[in-house]
mmCIF file of C-alpha atoms and ligand atoms in Angstrom:
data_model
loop_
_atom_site.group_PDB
_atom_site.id
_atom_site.type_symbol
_atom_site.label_atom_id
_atom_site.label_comp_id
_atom_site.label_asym_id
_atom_site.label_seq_id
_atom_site.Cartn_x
_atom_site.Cartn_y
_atom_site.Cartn_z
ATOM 1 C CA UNK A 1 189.053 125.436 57.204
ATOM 2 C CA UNK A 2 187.804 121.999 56.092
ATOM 3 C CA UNK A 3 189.584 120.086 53.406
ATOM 4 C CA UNK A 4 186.599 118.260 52.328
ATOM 5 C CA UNK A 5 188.604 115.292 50.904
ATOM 6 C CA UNK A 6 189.208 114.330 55.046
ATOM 7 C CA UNK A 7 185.440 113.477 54.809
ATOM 8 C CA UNK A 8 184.235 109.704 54.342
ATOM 9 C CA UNK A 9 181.630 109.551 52.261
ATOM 10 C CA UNK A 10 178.520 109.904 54.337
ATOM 11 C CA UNK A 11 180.652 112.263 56.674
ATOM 12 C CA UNK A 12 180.303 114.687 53.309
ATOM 13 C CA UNK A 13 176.546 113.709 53.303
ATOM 14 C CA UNK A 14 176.050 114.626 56.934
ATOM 15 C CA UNK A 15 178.064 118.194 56.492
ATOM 16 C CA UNK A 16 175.983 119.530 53.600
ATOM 17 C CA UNK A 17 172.835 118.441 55.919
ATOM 18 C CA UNK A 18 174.263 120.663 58.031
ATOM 19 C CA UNK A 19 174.510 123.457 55.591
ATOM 20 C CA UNK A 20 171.238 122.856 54.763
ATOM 21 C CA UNK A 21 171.894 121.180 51.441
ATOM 22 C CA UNK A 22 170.111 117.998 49.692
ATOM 23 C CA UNK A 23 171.933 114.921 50.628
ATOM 24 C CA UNK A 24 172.459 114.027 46.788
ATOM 25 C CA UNK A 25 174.855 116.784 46.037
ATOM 26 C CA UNK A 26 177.253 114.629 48.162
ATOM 27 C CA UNK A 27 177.197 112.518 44.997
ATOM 28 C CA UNK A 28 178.781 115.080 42.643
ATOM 29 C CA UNK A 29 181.143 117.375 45.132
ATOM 30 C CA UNK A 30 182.649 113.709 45.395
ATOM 31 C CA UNK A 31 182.970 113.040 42.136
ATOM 32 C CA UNK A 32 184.604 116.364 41.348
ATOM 33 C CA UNK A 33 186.976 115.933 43.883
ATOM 34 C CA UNK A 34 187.893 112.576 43.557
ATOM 35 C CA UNK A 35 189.057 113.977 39.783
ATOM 36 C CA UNK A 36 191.358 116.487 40.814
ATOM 37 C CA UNK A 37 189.375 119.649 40.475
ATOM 38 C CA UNK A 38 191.595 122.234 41.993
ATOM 39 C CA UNK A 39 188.584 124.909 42.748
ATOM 40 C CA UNK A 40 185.091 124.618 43.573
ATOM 41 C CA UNK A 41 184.189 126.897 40.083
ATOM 42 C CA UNK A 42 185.308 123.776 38.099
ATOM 43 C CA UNK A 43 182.035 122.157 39.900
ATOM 44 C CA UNK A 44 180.171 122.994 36.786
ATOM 45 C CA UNK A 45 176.918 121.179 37.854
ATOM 46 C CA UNK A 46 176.676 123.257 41.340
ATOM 47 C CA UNK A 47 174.912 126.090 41.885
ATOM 48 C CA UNK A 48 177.477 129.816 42.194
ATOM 49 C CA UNK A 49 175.507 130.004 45.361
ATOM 50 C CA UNK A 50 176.189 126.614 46.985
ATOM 51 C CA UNK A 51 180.023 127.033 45.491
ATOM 52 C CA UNK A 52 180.556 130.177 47.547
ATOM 53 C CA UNK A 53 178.692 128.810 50.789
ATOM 54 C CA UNK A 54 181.036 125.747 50.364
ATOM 55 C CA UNK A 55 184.645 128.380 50.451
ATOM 56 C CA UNK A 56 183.072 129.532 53.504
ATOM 57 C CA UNK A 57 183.945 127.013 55.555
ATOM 58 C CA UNK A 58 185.667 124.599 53.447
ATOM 59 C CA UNK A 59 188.806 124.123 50.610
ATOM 60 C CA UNK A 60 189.907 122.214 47.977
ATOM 61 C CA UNK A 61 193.101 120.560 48.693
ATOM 62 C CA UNK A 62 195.789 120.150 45.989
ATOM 63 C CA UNK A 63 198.988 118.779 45.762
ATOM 64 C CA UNK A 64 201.788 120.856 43.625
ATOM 65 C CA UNK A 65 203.973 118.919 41.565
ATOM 66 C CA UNK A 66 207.803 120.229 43.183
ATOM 67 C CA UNK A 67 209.557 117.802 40.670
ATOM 68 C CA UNK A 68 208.838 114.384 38.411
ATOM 69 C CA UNK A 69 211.396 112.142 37.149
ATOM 70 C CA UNK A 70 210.246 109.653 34.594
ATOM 71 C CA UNK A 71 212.393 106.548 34.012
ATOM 72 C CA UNK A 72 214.463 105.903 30.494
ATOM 73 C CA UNK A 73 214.687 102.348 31.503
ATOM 74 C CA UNK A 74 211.322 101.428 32.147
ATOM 75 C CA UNK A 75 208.384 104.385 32.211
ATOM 76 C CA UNK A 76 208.236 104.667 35.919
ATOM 77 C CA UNK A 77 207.787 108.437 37.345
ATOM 78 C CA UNK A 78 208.872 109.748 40.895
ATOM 79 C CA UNK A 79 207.047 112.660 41.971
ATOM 80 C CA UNK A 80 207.965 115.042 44.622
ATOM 81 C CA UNK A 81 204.748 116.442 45.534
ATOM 82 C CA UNK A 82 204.995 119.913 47.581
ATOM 83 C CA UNK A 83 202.347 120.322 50.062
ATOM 84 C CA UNK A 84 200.300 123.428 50.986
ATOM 85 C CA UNK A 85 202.339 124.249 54.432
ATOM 86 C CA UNK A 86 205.780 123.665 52.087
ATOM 87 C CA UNK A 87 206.685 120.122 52.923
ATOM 88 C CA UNK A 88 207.666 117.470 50.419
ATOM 89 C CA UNK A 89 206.066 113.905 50.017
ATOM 90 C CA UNK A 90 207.129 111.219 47.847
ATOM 91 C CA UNK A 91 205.298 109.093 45.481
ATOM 92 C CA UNK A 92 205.865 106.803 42.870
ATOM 93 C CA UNK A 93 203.800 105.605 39.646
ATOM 94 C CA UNK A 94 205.614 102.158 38.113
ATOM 95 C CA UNK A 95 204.177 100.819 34.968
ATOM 96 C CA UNK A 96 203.251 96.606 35.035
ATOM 97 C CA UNK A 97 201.164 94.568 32.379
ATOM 98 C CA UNK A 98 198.180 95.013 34.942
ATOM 99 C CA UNK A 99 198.036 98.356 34.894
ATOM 100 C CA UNK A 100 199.694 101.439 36.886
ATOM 101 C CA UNK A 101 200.550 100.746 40.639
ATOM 102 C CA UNK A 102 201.351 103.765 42.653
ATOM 103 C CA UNK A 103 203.856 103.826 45.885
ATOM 104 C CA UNK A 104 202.271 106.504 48.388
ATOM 105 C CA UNK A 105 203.161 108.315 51.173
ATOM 106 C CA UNK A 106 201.318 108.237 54.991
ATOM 107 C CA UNK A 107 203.382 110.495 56.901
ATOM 108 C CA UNK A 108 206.106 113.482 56.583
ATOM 109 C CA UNK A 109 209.044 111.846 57.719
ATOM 110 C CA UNK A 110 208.924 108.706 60.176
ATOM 111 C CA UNK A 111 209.532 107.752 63.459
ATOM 112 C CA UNK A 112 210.437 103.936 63.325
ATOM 113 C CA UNK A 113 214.437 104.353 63.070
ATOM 114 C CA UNK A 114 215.004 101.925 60.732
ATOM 115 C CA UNK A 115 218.705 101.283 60.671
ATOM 116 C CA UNK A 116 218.455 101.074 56.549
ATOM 117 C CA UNK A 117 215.828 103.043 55.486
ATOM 118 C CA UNK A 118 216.342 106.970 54.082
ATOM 119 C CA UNK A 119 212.786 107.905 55.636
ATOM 120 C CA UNK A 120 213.377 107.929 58.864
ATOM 121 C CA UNK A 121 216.669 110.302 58.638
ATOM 122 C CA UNK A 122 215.406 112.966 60.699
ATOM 123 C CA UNK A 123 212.430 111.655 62.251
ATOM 124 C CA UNK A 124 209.012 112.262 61.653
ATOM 125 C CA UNK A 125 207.885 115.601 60.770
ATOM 126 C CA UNK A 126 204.218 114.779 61.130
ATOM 127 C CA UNK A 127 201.314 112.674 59.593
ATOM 128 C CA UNK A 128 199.381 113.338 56.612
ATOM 129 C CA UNK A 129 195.951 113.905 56.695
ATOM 130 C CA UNK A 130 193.560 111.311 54.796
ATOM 131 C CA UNK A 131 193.299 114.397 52.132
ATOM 132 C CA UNK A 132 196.335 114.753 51.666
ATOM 133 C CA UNK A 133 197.243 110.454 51.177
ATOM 134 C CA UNK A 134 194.325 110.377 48.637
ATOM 135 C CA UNK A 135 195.725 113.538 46.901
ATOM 136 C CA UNK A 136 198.554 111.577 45.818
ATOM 137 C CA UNK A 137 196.342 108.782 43.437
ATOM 138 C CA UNK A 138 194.383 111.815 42.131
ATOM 139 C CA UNK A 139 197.192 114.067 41.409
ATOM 140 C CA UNK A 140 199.442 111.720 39.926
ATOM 141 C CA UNK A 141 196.326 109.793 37.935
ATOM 142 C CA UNK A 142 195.525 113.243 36.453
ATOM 143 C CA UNK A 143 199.185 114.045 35.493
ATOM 144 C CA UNK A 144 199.766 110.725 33.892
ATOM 145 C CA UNK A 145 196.439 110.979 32.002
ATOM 146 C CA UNK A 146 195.796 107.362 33.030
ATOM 147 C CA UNK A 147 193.736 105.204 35.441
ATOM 148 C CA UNK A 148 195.768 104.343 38.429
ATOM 149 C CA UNK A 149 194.422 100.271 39.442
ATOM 150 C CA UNK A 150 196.701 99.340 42.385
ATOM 151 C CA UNK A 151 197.921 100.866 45.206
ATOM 152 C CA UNK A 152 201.164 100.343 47.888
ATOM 153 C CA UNK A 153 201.634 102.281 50.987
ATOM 154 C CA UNK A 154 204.699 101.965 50.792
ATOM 155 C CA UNK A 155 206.236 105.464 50.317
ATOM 156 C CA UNK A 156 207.448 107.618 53.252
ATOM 157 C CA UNK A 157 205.981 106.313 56.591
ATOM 158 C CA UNK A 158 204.662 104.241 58.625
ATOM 159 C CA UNK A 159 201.243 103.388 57.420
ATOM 160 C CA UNK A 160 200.230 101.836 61.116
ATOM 161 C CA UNK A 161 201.524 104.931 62.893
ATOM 162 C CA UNK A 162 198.798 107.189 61.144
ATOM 163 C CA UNK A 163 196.280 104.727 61.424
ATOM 164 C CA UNK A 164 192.665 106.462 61.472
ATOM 165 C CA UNK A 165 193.870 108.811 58.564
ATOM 166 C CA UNK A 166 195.450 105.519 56.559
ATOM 167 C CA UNK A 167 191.451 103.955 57.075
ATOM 168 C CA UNK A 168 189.690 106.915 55.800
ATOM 169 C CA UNK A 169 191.651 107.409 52.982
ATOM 170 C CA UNK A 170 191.345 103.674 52.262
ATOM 171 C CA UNK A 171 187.592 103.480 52.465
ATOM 172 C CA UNK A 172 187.595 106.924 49.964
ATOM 173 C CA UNK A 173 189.922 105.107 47.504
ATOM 174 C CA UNK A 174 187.520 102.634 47.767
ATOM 175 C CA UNK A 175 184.713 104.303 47.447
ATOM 176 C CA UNK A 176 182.046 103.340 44.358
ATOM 177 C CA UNK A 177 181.765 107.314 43.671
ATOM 178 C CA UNK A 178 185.389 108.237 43.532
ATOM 179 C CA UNK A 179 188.200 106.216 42.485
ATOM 180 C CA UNK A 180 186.817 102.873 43.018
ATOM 181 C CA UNK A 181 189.839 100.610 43.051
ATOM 182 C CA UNK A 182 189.158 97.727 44.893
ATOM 183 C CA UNK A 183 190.772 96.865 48.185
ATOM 184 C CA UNK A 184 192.437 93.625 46.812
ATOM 185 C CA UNK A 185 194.123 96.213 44.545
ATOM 186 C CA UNK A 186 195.574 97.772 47.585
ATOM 187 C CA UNK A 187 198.705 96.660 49.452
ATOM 188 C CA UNK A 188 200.114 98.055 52.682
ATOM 189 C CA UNK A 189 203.314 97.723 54.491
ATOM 190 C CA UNK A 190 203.838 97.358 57.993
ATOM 191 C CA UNK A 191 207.612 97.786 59.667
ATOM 192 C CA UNK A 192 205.270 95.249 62.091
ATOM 193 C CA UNK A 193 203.431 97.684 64.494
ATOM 194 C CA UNK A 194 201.385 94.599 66.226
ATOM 195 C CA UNK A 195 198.459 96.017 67.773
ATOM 196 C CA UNK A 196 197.698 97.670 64.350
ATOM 197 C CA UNK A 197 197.816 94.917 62.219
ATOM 198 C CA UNK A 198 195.092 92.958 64.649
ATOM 199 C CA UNK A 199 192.843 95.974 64.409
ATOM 200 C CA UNK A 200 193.540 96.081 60.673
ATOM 201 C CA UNK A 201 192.193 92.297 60.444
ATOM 202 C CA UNK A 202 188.971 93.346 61.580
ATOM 203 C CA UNK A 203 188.327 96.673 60.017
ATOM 204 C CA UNK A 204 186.965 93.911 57.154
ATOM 205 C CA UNK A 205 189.111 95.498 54.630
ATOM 206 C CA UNK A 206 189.958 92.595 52.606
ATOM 207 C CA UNK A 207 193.429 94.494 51.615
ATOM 208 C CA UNK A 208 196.870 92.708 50.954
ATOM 209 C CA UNK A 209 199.308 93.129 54.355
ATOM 210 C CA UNK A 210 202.826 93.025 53.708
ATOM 211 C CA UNK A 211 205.075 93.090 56.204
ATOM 212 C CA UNK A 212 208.863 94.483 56.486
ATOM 213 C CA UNK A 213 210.225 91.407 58.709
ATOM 214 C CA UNK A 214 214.467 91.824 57.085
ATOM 215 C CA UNK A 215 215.719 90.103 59.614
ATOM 216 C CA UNK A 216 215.237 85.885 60.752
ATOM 217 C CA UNK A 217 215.203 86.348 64.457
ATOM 218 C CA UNK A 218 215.282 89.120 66.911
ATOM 219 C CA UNK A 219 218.934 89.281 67.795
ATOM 220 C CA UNK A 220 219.267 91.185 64.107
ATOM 221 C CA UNK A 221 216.404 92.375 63.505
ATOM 222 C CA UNK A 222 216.337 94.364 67.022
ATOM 223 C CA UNK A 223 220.230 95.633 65.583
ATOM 224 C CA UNK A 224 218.370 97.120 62.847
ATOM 225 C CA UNK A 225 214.725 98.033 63.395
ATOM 226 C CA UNK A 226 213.606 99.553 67.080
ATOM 227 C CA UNK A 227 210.232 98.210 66.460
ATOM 228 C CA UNK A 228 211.219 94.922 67.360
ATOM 229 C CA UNK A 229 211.974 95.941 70.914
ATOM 230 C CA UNK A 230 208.463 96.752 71.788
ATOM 231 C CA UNK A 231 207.244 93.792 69.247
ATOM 232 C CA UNK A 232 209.271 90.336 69.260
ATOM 233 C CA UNK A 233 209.449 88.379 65.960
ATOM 234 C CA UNK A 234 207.011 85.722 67.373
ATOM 235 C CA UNK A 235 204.027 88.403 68.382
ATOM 236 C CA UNK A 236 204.334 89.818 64.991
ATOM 237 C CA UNK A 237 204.076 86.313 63.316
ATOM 238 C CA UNK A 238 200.724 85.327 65.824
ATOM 239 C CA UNK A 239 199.605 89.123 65.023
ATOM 240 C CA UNK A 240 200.212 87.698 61.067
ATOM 241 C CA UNK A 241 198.414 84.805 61.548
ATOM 242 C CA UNK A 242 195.634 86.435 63.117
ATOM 243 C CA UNK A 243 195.255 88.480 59.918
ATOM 244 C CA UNK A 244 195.074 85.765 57.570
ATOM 245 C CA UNK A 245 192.784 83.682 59.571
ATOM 246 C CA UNK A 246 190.069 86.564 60.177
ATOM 247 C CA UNK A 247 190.459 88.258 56.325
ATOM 248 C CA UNK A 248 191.046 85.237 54.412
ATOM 249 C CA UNK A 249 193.775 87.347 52.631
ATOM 250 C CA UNK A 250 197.320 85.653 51.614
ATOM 251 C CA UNK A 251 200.241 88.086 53.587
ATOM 252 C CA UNK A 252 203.938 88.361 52.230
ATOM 253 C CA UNK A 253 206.841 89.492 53.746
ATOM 254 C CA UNK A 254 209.658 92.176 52.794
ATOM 255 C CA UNK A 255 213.286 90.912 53.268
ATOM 256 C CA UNK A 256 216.213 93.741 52.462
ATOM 257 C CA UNK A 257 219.478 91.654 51.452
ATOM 258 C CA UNK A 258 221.993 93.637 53.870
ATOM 259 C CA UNK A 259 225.771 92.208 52.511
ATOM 260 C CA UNK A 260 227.303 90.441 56.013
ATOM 261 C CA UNK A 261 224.273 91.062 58.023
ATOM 262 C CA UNK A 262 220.892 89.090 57.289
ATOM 263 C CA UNK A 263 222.202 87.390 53.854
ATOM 264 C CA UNK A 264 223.817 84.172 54.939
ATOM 265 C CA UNK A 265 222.622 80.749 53.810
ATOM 266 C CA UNK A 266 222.066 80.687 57.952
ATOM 267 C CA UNK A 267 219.654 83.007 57.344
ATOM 268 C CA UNK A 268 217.957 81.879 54.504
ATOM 269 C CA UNK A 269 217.180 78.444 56.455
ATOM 270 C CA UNK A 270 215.993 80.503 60.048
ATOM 271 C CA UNK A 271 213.922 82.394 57.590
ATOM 272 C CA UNK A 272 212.351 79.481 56.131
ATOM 273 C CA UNK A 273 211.252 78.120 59.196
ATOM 274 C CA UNK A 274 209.576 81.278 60.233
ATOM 275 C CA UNK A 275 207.473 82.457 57.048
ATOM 276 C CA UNK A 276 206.913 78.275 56.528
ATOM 277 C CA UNK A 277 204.238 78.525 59.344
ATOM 278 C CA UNK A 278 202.120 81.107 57.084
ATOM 279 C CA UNK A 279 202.670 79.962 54.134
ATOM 280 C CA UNK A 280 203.975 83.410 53.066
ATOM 281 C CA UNK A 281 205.582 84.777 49.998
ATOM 282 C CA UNK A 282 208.345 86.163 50.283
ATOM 283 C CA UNK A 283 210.113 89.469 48.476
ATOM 284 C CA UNK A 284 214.036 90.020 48.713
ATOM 285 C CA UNK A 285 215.005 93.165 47.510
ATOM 286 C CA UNK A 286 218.925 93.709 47.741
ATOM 287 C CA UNK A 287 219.404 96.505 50.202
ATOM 288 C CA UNK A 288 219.304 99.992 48.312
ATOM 289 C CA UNK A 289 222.583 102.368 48.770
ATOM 290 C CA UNK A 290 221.667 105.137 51.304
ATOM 291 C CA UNK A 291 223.829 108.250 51.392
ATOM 292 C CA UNK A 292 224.256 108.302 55.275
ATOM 293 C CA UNK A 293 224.001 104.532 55.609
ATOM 294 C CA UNK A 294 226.665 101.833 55.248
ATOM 295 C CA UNK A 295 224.852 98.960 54.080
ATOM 296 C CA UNK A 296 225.744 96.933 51.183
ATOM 297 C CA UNK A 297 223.885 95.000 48.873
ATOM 298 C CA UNK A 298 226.144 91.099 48.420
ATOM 299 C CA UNK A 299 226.595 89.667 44.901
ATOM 300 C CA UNK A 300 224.423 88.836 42.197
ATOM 301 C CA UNK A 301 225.315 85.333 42.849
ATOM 302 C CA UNK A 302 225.099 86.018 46.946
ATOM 303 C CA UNK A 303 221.857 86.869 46.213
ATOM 304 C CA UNK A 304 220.060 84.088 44.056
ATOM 305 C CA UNK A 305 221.677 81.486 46.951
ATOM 306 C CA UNK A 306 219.778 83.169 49.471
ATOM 307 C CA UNK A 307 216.182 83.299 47.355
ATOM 308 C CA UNK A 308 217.301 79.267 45.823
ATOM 309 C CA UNK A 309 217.896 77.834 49.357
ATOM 310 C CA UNK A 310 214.575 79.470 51.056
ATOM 311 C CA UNK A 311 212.955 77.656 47.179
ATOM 312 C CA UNK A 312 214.945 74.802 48.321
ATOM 313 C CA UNK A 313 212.841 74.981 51.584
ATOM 314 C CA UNK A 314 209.481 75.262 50.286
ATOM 315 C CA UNK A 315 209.198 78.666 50.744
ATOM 316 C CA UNK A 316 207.656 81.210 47.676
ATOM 317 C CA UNK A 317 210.432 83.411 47.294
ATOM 318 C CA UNK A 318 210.988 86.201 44.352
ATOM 319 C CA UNK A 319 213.855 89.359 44.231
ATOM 320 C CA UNK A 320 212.262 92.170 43.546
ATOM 321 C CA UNK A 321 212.628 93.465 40.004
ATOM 322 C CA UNK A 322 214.283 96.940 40.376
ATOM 323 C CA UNK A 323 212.135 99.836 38.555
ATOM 324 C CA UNK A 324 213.578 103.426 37.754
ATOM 325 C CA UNK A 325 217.047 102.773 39.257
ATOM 326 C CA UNK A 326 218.000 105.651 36.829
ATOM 327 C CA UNK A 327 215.585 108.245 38.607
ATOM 328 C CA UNK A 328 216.453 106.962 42.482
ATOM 329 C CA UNK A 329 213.016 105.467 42.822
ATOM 330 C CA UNK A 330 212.805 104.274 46.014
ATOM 331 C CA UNK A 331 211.685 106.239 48.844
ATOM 332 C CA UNK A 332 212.896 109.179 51.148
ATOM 333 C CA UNK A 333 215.764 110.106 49.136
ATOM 334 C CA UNK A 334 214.640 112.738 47.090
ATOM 335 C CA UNK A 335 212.607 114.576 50.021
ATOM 336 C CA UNK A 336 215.612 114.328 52.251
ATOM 337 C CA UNK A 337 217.682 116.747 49.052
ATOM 338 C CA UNK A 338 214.663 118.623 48.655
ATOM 339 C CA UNK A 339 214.676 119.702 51.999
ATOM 340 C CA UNK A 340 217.876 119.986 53.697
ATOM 341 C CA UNK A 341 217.316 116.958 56.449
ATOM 342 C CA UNK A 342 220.405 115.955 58.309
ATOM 343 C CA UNK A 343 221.175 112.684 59.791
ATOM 344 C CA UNK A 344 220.213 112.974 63.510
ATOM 345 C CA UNK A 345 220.764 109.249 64.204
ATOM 346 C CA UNK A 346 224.988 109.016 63.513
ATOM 347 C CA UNK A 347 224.853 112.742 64.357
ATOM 348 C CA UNK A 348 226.529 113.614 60.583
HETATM 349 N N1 SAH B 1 206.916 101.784 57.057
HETATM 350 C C1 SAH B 1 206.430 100.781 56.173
HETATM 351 C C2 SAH B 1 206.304 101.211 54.708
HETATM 352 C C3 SAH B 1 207.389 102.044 54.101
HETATM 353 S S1 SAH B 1 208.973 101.334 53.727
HETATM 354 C C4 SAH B 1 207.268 99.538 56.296
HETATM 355 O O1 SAH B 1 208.231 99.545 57.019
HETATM 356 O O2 SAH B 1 206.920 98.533 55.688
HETATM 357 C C5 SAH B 1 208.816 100.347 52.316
HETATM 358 C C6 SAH B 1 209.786 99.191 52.278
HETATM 359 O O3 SAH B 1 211.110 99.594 51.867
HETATM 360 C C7 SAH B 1 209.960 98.540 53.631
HETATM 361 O O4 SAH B 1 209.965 97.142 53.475
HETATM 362 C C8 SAH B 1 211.322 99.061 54.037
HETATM 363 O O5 SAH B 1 211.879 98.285 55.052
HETATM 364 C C9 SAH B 1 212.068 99.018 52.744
HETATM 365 N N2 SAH B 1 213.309 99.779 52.726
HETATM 366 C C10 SAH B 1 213.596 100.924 53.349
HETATM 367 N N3 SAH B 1 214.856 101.308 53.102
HETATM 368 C C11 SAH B 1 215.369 100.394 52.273
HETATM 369 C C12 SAH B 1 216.643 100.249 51.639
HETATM 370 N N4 SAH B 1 217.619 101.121 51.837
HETATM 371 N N5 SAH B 1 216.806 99.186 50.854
HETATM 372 C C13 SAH B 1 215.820 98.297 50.638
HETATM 373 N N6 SAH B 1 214.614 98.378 51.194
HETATM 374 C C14 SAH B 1 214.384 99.416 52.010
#
């Protein structure tokens, strides 16, 4: 069976050719989906007929909500979505004076071993589909009764490890006849697979790259993310550069605070020189407390040296503002209760 929402546009267009429908109904199966309709008899405007030659072949996809947490602090709502074969996705909806931003998901699990991260406790599981990414805007748009305007992929995942799904999904987002949000709207985060972020320059996607660097050279950032064996710190800044140049888009970087490991004024000035060379903003966000993990987060005080002496150095630098600390926002945690995961990497 077909989940309809894994066409692209004129992929739809081409199937119901097929079927030996009229082109134009592409227009409104879209639409429907794109809102969230759950069956094909909410498609008031298509024929029974049509409807039932559709279910032949074809479904409509849905996402069940397993759980939402909404924030006291500050409106923000986690979601564990429950998908049709039983697995569990994160996603997150955070409220800013823009407009809502959602945090999504591109893959069950993840395979990049990053030392920090919750994710990647037990591996990856397996990608999602380009269905099942998009599900998460239209789902959690139609729970919170609201327009969703910008998007991170930055949930569970590595975006560049599901890359062909992560493109289709992006040019359906996109698209003028479903949600429309506009690709500057649209942010995703790389742990720094190189070879995707060059293709990603010149898919002409004019999207915002963000990249997780956390570390200022590749003695600690190999101790803490395996990526960086197959990918040294200066391909992934000439793969970074490469991306700016050909999509004319600014880039930023990610930059966990770990307490005694990547926070030292040392650091701070390595750092500097690095990002310097793109002219990069950068985003510290003190290292969040995961069960199985050891990391600490340093001082309040630990932690405005580090972001005043890369300021001190010309460089953009902001912490990131922490949203729905009461509901354990940030990723992997909640799917890793939901469903039983152990840690396979210190074998606990
Ligand atoms: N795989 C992608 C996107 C998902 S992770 C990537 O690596 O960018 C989203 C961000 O959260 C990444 O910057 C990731 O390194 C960071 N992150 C993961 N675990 C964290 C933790 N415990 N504390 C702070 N940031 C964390």
């Amino acid at each position: 069976m077909i989940d309809l929402k894994d066409f692209e546009y004129s992929e739809l267009e081409a199937y119901l050719i097929s079927i030996g429908e009229k082109k134009f109904r592409a227009a409104q199966i879209y639409k429907w989906l794109h809102m969230g309709v759950t069956s094909y008899d909410e498609m008031t405007d298509i024929s029974k007929s049509l409807r039932l030659k559709l279910s032949e072949n074809t479904y409509v996809s849905t996402l069940e909500i397993e759980q939402k947490f909404v924030s006291q602090l500050d409106g923000t709502v986690k979601y564990l979505f429950r998908l049709p074969d039983g697995n569990c996705i994160e996603s997150v909806v955070m409220r800013y004076h823009h407009g809502l931003t959602i945090c999504i998901s591109s893959q069950i699990g993840c395979r990049m071993g990053c030392r920090f991260c919750a994710s990647t406790i037990g591996g990856l599981y397996r990608s999602l589909t380009a269905g099942e990414i998009l599900n998460q805007v239209i789902f959690a748009e139609k729970d919170m009764g609201e327009r969703i305007s910008n998007i991170v992929i930055m949930g569970i995942g590595e975006p560049l490890d599901n890359y062909d799904n992560v493109i289709k999904f992006l040019h359906n987002v996109n698209h003028e006849k479903g949600k429309n949000i506009g690709y500057r709207h649209i942010t995703l985060s790389t742990c720094g697979v190189v070879p995707g972020i060059y293709k990603l320059a010149d898919e002409g996607m004019p999207i915002t790259l963000t990249i997780s660097l956390h570390a200022p050279n590749d003695e600690i950032r190999s101790s803490v993310m395996p990526i960086n064996h197959k990918y040294r710190i200066n391909e992934l800044i000439k793969a970074c550069k490469y991306y700016v140049d050909v999509t004319g888009r600014r880039l930023s970087f990610e930059y966990s605070l770990i307490h005694g490991v990547n926070d030292s004024i040392k650091n701070a000035d390595e750092l500097a020189a690095l990002v310097k060379q793109l002219h990069a903003h950068v985003n510290l966000i003190p290292v969040n407390k995961v069960e199985e993990r050891s990391f600490v987060k340093g001082t309040k005080d630990e932690i405005n040296a580090f972001r005043d002496r890369l300021i001190a150095r010309g460089v953009n630098a902001t912490i990131r503002r922490e949203l729905g600390s009461d509901i354990s926002a940030s990723c992997g945690q909640l799917r890793k209760k939901a469903v039983g995961i152990k840690d396979t990497v210190n074998g606990e």
